[in-house]
Short mmCIF file of C-alpha atoms and ligand atoms in Angstrom, two decimals:
data_model
loop_
_atom_site.label_atom_id
_atom_site.label_comp_id
_atom_site.label_asym_id
_atom_site.label_seq_id
_atom_site.Cartn_x
_atom_site.Cartn_y
_atom_site.Cartn_z
CA MET A 1 -41.63 174.69 154.82
CA VAL A 2 -41.14 170.83 155.76
CA LEU A 3 -38.49 169.15 153.92
CA GLN A 4 -40.69 166.90 151.70
CA GLU A 5 -42.52 169.76 150.53
CA LEU A 6 -38.88 171.58 149.51
CA GLY A 7 -38.78 168.59 147.95
CA GLY A 8 -41.90 168.57 146.03
CA SER A 9 -41.23 172.08 145.40
CA ILE A 10 -38.25 172.28 143.28
CA SER A 11 -39.32 168.35 141.37
CA ARG A 12 -41.85 170.98 140.73
CA ALA A 13 -40.20 173.60 139.34
CA LEU A 14 -37.43 171.37 137.12
CA GLN A 15 -41.01 169.52 135.88
CA GLN A 16 -42.17 172.54 134.56
CA MET A 17 -39.32 173.51 133.27
CA SER A 18 -38.85 170.32 131.11
CA ASN A 19 -42.66 170.69 129.84
CA ALA A 20 -41.68 173.68 127.83
CA THR A 21 -41.17 173.54 124.54
CA ILE A 22 -37.86 176.06 124.09
CA ILE A 23 -35.67 176.23 127.05
CA ASP A 24 -34.69 180.16 127.01
CA GLU A 25 -33.88 182.59 129.72
CA LYS A 26 -37.39 183.30 130.62
CA VAL A 27 -38.27 179.50 131.28
CA LEU A 28 -34.93 179.30 133.46
CA ASN A 29 -35.73 182.33 135.61
CA GLU A 30 -38.89 180.61 136.45
CA CYS A 31 -37.64 177.35 137.21
CA LEU A 32 -34.54 179.36 139.50
CA ASN A 33 -36.66 182.07 141.23
CA GLU A 34 -39.71 178.56 142.03
CA ILE A 35 -36.33 176.82 143.85
CA THR A 36 -35.29 180.08 145.50
CA ARG A 37 -38.21 180.71 146.97
CA ALA A 38 -38.74 176.86 148.13
CA LEU A 39 -34.91 177.24 149.61
CA LEU A 40 -36.25 180.65 151.61
CA GLN A 41 -38.76 179.38 152.51
CA SER A 42 -36.89 175.75 154.20
CA ASP A 43 -34.79 178.67 155.83
CA VAL A 44 -31.80 178.75 153.66
CA GLN A 45 -30.25 181.80 154.60
CA PHE A 46 -30.31 184.25 151.46
CA LYS A 47 -27.16 185.02 150.84
CA LEU A 48 -26.50 181.55 150.40
CA VAL A 49 -29.84 181.21 147.61
CA ARG A 50 -28.35 184.31 145.79
CA ASP A 51 -25.23 183.05 145.51
CA MET A 52 -26.73 179.59 144.28
CA GLN A 53 -28.94 181.29 141.65
CA THR A 54 -25.74 183.31 140.47
CA ASN A 55 -23.70 180.33 139.65
CA ILE A 56 -25.92 177.94 138.12
CA LYS A 57 -26.68 181.63 135.53
CA LYS A 58 -22.83 181.48 135.14
CA ILE A 59 -22.95 177.07 133.99
CA VAL A 60 -25.73 177.39 131.71
CA ASN A 61 -25.01 179.94 129.37
CA LEU A 62 -28.18 179.31 127.21
CA ASP A 63 -26.74 181.83 124.77
CA ASP A 64 -23.69 179.59 124.31
CA LEU A 65 -24.96 176.93 124.15
CA ALA A 66 -25.36 175.04 120.97
CA ALA A 67 -28.47 173.64 119.78
CA GLY A 68 -28.54 170.26 119.98
CA HIS A 69 -26.98 170.40 123.92
CA ASN A 70 -30.01 168.60 125.74
CA LYS A 71 -30.25 172.48 128.13
CA ARG A 72 -32.69 170.49 130.49
CA ARG A 73 -29.93 168.14 131.69
CA ILE A 74 -27.76 170.81 131.81
CA ILE A 75 -29.69 173.08 133.70
CA GLN A 76 -30.95 169.86 136.36
CA GLN A 77 -27.31 168.97 136.91
CA ALA A 78 -26.32 172.59 137.48
CA ILE A 79 -28.90 172.95 140.01
CA PHE A 80 -27.83 169.23 141.73
CA ASN A 81 -24.07 170.18 141.92
CA GLU A 82 -25.21 173.44 143.37
CA LEU A 83 -27.26 172.25 145.93
CA CYS A 84 -24.47 169.18 146.72
CA LYS A 85 -22.08 172.31 146.78
CA MET A 86 -24.14 173.66 149.76
CA LEU A 87 -23.54 171.05 151.48
CA ASP A 88 -20.22 170.07 151.51
CA PRO A 89 -17.84 172.21 152.65
CA GLY A 90 -15.10 170.24 150.59
CA LYS A 91 -13.05 168.85 153.81
CA PRO A 92 -14.30 165.29 155.44
CA SER A 93 -14.48 165.46 159.53
CA PHE A 94 -12.06 163.41 161.26
CA THR A 95 -13.94 159.76 161.43
CA PRO A 96 -12.63 157.89 164.72
CA LYS A 97 -10.66 154.93 164.09
CA LYS A 98 -10.85 151.16 166.67
CA SER A 99 -8.65 150.69 169.57
CA LYS A 100 -7.20 154.25 169.23
CA PRO A 101 -8.68 156.50 171.82
CA CYS A 102 -10.38 159.67 170.90
CA VAL A 103 -12.71 162.28 171.88
CA VAL A 104 -15.19 163.82 170.83
CA MET A 105 -17.03 167.02 172.00
CA PHE A 106 -20.71 168.33 171.82
CA VAL A 107 -21.93 171.18 171.79
CA GLY A 108 -25.36 173.39 170.99
CA LEU A 109 -27.70 174.69 172.33
CA GLN A 110 -30.24 173.51 175.50
CA GLY A 111 -33.11 171.55 174.21
CA SER A 112 -31.20 171.26 170.67
CA GLY A 113 -30.91 167.43 171.38
CA LYS A 114 -27.09 167.15 172.12
CA THR A 115 -27.60 164.73 175.03
CA THR A 116 -29.84 162.64 173.27
CA THR A 117 -27.54 163.00 170.99
CA CYS A 118 -24.46 161.88 172.70
CA THR A 119 -26.07 158.38 173.26
CA LYS A 120 -27.16 157.69 170.21
CA TYR A 121 -23.63 158.12 168.70
CA ALA A 122 -21.98 156.45 171.02
CA TYR A 123 -24.60 153.54 170.67
CA TYR A 124 -24.80 153.71 166.85
CA HIS A 125 -20.49 153.15 166.76
CA GLN A 126 -20.48 150.43 169.20
CA LYS A 127 -22.92 148.67 166.83
CA LYS A 128 -19.66 149.49 164.72
CA GLY A 129 -17.64 147.47 167.49
CA PHE A 130 -16.05 150.76 169.39
CA LYS A 131 -15.57 150.98 172.77
CA PRO A 132 -17.58 154.06 173.58
CA ALA A 133 -17.93 155.56 176.80
CA LEU A 134 -19.74 158.92 178.29
CA VAL A 135 -18.74 162.03 180.32
CA CYS A 136 -21.27 164.45 181.52
CA ALA A 137 -19.79 167.77 181.73
CA ASP A 138 -23.09 169.77 182.33
CA THR A 139 -22.96 170.98 185.75
CA PHE A 140 -25.48 173.70 184.94
CA ARG A 141 -28.57 171.78 184.02
CA ALA A 142 -30.57 170.16 187.23
CA GLY A 143 -31.33 166.27 185.40
CA ALA A 144 -28.33 166.41 183.19
CA PHE A 145 -26.31 163.36 184.77
CA ASP A 146 -29.61 161.75 185.59
CA GLN A 147 -30.62 161.84 181.68
CA LEU A 148 -27.14 160.71 180.15
CA LYS A 149 -27.02 158.12 183.43
CA GLN A 150 -30.12 156.61 182.18
CA ASN A 151 -29.42 156.30 178.05
CA ALA A 152 -25.94 154.88 179.09
CA THR A 153 -27.69 152.70 180.76
CA LYS A 154 -30.28 151.96 178.15
CA ALA A 155 -27.50 151.46 175.96
CA LYS A 156 -24.84 149.70 178.13
CA ILE A 157 -22.11 152.11 177.66
CA PRO A 158 -20.21 153.22 180.88
CA PHE A 159 -20.81 156.70 182.05
CA TYR A 160 -19.09 159.10 184.34
CA GLY A 161 -20.34 162.12 185.81
CA SER A 162 -21.07 164.14 189.49
CA TYR A 163 -24.01 164.67 191.88
CA MET A 164 -21.87 166.55 193.24
CA GLU A 165 -18.77 168.81 191.76
CA SER A 166 -19.89 172.09 189.65
CA ASP A 167 -16.87 172.34 187.84
CA PRO A 168 -17.16 171.06 184.32
CA VAL A 169 -14.00 170.92 183.66
CA LYS A 170 -12.82 169.30 186.58
CA ILE A 171 -15.74 166.65 185.42
CA ALA A 172 -14.72 166.28 182.17
CA VAL A 173 -10.71 166.05 182.45
CA GLU A 174 -11.73 163.00 185.05
CA GLY A 175 -13.83 161.62 182.67
CA VAL A 176 -11.33 161.21 180.16
CA GLU A 177 -8.40 160.13 182.22
CA THR A 178 -10.87 157.36 183.91
CA PHE A 179 -11.85 156.21 180.21
CA LYS A 180 -8.33 156.48 178.65
CA LYS A 181 -7.26 154.36 181.24
CA GLU A 182 -10.01 151.98 180.39
CA ASN A 183 -9.32 151.55 176.73
CA CYS A 184 -12.28 153.15 175.58
CA ASP A 185 -11.52 154.46 171.93
CA LEU A 186 -14.32 156.78 171.68
CA ILE A 187 -14.63 158.99 174.96
CA ILE A 188 -18.46 161.58 174.78
CA VAL A 189 -18.10 164.62 176.31
CA ASP A 190 -21.49 166.00 176.85
CA THR A 191 -21.45 169.89 177.66
CA SER A 192 -23.90 172.19 179.20
CA GLY A 193 -25.98 174.21 176.60
CA ARG A 194 -28.31 177.59 177.83
CA HIS A 195 -30.73 179.89 176.92
CA LYS A 196 -28.68 182.29 178.31
CA GLN A 197 -25.61 183.37 179.68
CA GLU A 198 -24.53 182.84 176.62
CA VAL A 199 -21.21 184.40 176.72
CA ALA A 200 -20.45 182.29 180.19
CA LEU A 201 -21.86 179.11 177.88
CA PHE A 202 -19.10 179.89 175.24
CA GLU A 203 -16.47 180.55 178.05
CA GLU A 204 -17.05 177.26 179.22
CA MET A 205 -17.20 175.85 176.44
CA ARG A 206 -13.78 176.96 175.34
CA GLN A 207 -12.14 175.48 179.04
CA VAL A 208 -13.38 171.87 178.37
CA SER A 209 -11.97 172.29 174.81
CA GLU A 210 -8.92 173.39 175.68
CA ALA A 211 -8.53 170.84 178.67
CA THR A 212 -10.08 167.67 176.98
CA LYS A 213 -8.33 168.38 174.08
CA PRO A 214 -10.94 167.20 171.37
CA ASP A 215 -9.91 165.20 168.27
CA LEU A 216 -13.34 166.67 167.01
CA VAL A 217 -16.05 168.48 168.07
CA ILE A 218 -19.71 168.20 166.71
CA PHE A 219 -22.60 171.39 166.67
CA VAL A 220 -25.44 170.14 167.27
CA MET A 221 -28.31 171.73 165.83
CA ASP A 222 -32.58 171.83 166.27
CA SER A 223 -33.36 171.47 162.12
CA SER A 224 -36.56 173.71 163.21
CA ILE A 225 -34.57 176.14 164.32
CA GLY A 226 -35.13 178.51 160.96
CA GLN A 227 -32.87 181.62 160.54
CA ALA A 228 -31.65 181.71 162.95
CA ALA A 229 -29.49 178.49 161.86
CA PHE A 230 -26.78 180.49 160.25
CA ASP A 231 -25.67 183.11 163.25
CA GLN A 232 -26.08 180.93 165.96
CA ALA A 233 -23.77 177.97 164.05
CA GLN A 234 -21.14 180.58 163.97
CA ALA A 235 -21.19 182.17 166.97
CA PHE A 236 -20.34 178.37 168.24
CA ARG A 237 -17.81 177.98 165.57
CA GLN A 238 -15.81 181.23 166.88
CA SER A 239 -15.57 179.74 170.15
CA VAL A 240 -14.51 176.47 169.89
CA ASP A 241 -13.13 174.38 166.75
CA VAL A 242 -16.43 172.86 165.15
CA GLY A 243 -15.74 170.23 163.09
CA ALA A 244 -19.03 168.43 162.04
CA VAL A 245 -23.11 169.09 162.55
CA ILE A 246 -25.75 166.79 163.54
CA VAL A 247 -29.05 168.35 162.80
CA THR A 248 -31.51 166.99 164.93
CA LYS A 249 -35.94 166.61 164.34
CA MET A 250 -35.06 165.80 160.83
CA ASP A 251 -38.47 163.57 161.48
CA GLY A 252 -42.17 165.16 161.83
CA HIS A 253 -41.93 169.06 160.30
CA ALA A 254 -38.18 169.07 159.62
CA LYS A 255 -36.86 172.38 157.67
CA GLY A 256 -34.00 171.21 155.69
CA GLY A 257 -33.15 174.70 155.29
CA GLY A 258 -31.16 175.12 158.55
CA ALA A 259 -28.28 172.17 157.57
CA LEU A 260 -27.45 174.27 154.50
CA SER A 261 -26.82 176.71 156.35
CA ALA A 262 -24.97 175.71 160.14
CA VAL A 263 -22.54 174.23 156.63
CA ALA A 264 -22.09 177.28 155.64
CA ALA A 265 -21.52 178.80 158.95
CA THR A 266 -19.23 176.49 160.21
CA LYS A 267 -17.62 175.15 157.23
CA SER A 268 -17.96 171.45 158.04
CA PRO A 269 -19.64 168.57 156.81
CA VAL A 270 -23.33 166.84 158.38
CA ILE A 271 -22.40 163.79 159.99
CA PHE A 272 -25.49 162.61 161.25
CA ILE A 273 -29.23 163.82 161.55
CA GLY A 274 -31.61 162.53 164.28
CA THR A 275 -35.03 161.40 163.22
CA GLY A 276 -36.58 160.69 165.98
CA GLU A 277 -36.63 160.21 170.13
CA HIS A 278 -35.13 156.77 170.41
CA MET A 279 -31.65 155.45 169.84
CA ASP A 280 -31.64 154.23 166.78
CA GLU A 281 -33.10 157.41 165.18
CA PHE A 282 -29.90 158.44 164.26
CA GLU A 283 -28.69 158.20 160.52
CA ALA A 284 -25.13 158.61 158.67
CA PHE A 285 -25.79 161.89 156.49
CA ASP A 286 -24.33 161.46 152.59
CA VAL A 287 -24.51 164.87 150.60
CA LYS A 288 -25.80 163.13 147.74
CA SER A 289 -28.42 161.00 148.53
CA PHE A 290 -29.79 163.66 150.73
CA VAL A 291 -30.21 165.83 147.43
CA SER A 292 -30.97 162.91 145.36
CA ARG A 293 -34.22 162.72 147.31
CA LEU A 294 -34.01 166.31 148.01
CA LEU A 295 -34.70 166.16 143.85
CA GLY A 296 -36.93 163.93 143.76
P1 LIG B 1 -29.76 168.83 174.94
O1 LIG B 1 -31.06 170.41 176.20
O2 LIG B 1 -30.20 169.73 173.99
O3 LIG B 1 -29.44 168.23 176.12
O4 LIG B 1 -31.23 168.31 174.15
P2 LIG B 1 -32.30 166.50 175.00
O5 LIG B 1 -31.30 165.75 174.50
O6 LIG B 1 -32.68 166.68 176.36
O7 LIG B 1 -33.17 166.73 173.81
C1 LIG B 1 -34.69 167.99 173.84
C2 LIG B 1 -35.76 166.80 173.61
O8 LIG B 1 -35.70 166.45 172.02
C3 LIG B 1 -36.21 165.38 173.89
O9 LIG B 1 -37.42 165.59 174.64
C4 LIG B 1 -35.57 164.68 173.16
O10 LIG B 1 -36.29 163.52 173.30
C5 LIG B 1 -36.43 165.48 171.91
N1 LIG B 1 -35.07 165.04 170.84
C6 LIG B 1 -33.70 164.86 170.45
N2 LIG B 1 -33.22 164.52 169.22
C7 LIG B 1 -34.41 164.36 168.61
C8 LIG B 1 -34.65 163.89 166.75
O11 LIG B 1 -34.60 162.80 166.37
N3 LIG B 1 -35.81 163.63 166.94
C9 LIG B 1 -37.13 164.26 168.03
N4 LIG B 1 -38.65 163.81 167.12
N5 LIG B 1 -36.86 164.56 168.71
C10 LIG B 1 -35.61 164.71 169.06
#
């Protein structure tokens, strides 16, 4: 179910409840079942949806609500709050400060949009007055350095990488050192993402992280990966200290559910979403406005 449809289904469920003359247990259950169905179809993890339903029922105790209470409003508010809670891990992510050098490492599977997102992130901060730089520590995929170089050149962002060196840790360390000397305040390290050899990928990621000591590790996730989101995000979190999530490809046939699962698995907030292939198709993510949009 694409994001707009999810929003549509949830608002329809709320509308149907509002149209009911009396709001009793049956009407509430029907509304919650509709919302549950919509969330599951959008690939939100089953456990999260079930917990949400239980929480809402605990908050909205129809028997205890005296006559005169606006039950509709209370139910709507509870649904809004629960959806926000699913997207808010309760701790903000590290945010870079201008003129104070920081290292941000990007991790994610191949094809998730990691390299594209590194440049978008750099470009976004460059427009805000930062001095970003890009380091290509992906020595696994042929063409990774060329791609980063091309993107960086287009955005006029300094970059570092090598066609010859095969050790990603060495390149990452050299790149970070080089840009620290050049007083860059946002040094972004792109790491390799693979489909196979997962053990090797995680070990490499851990080594790059240990060597560069990033202030923030961002996990990049393709919004279309569906129910696999939770396990994938958790696997990354177990290897490196993921502090934030960026969900890509939220344009087109994006499913929003993966984002909710990734937040739960990494206990980290979504900070941006990718909404297209171009450099500026990138939005800061705000939980409340996202949920408000979802509820229509
Ligand atoms: P990587 O292997 O994880 O580094 O992935 P890439 O950065 O090479 O991206 C893989 C493909 O996804 C490329 O064709 C990108 O243009 C595309 N892509 C990345 N982010 C987005 C996005 O937000 N929306 C869309 N539609 N495409 C994206």
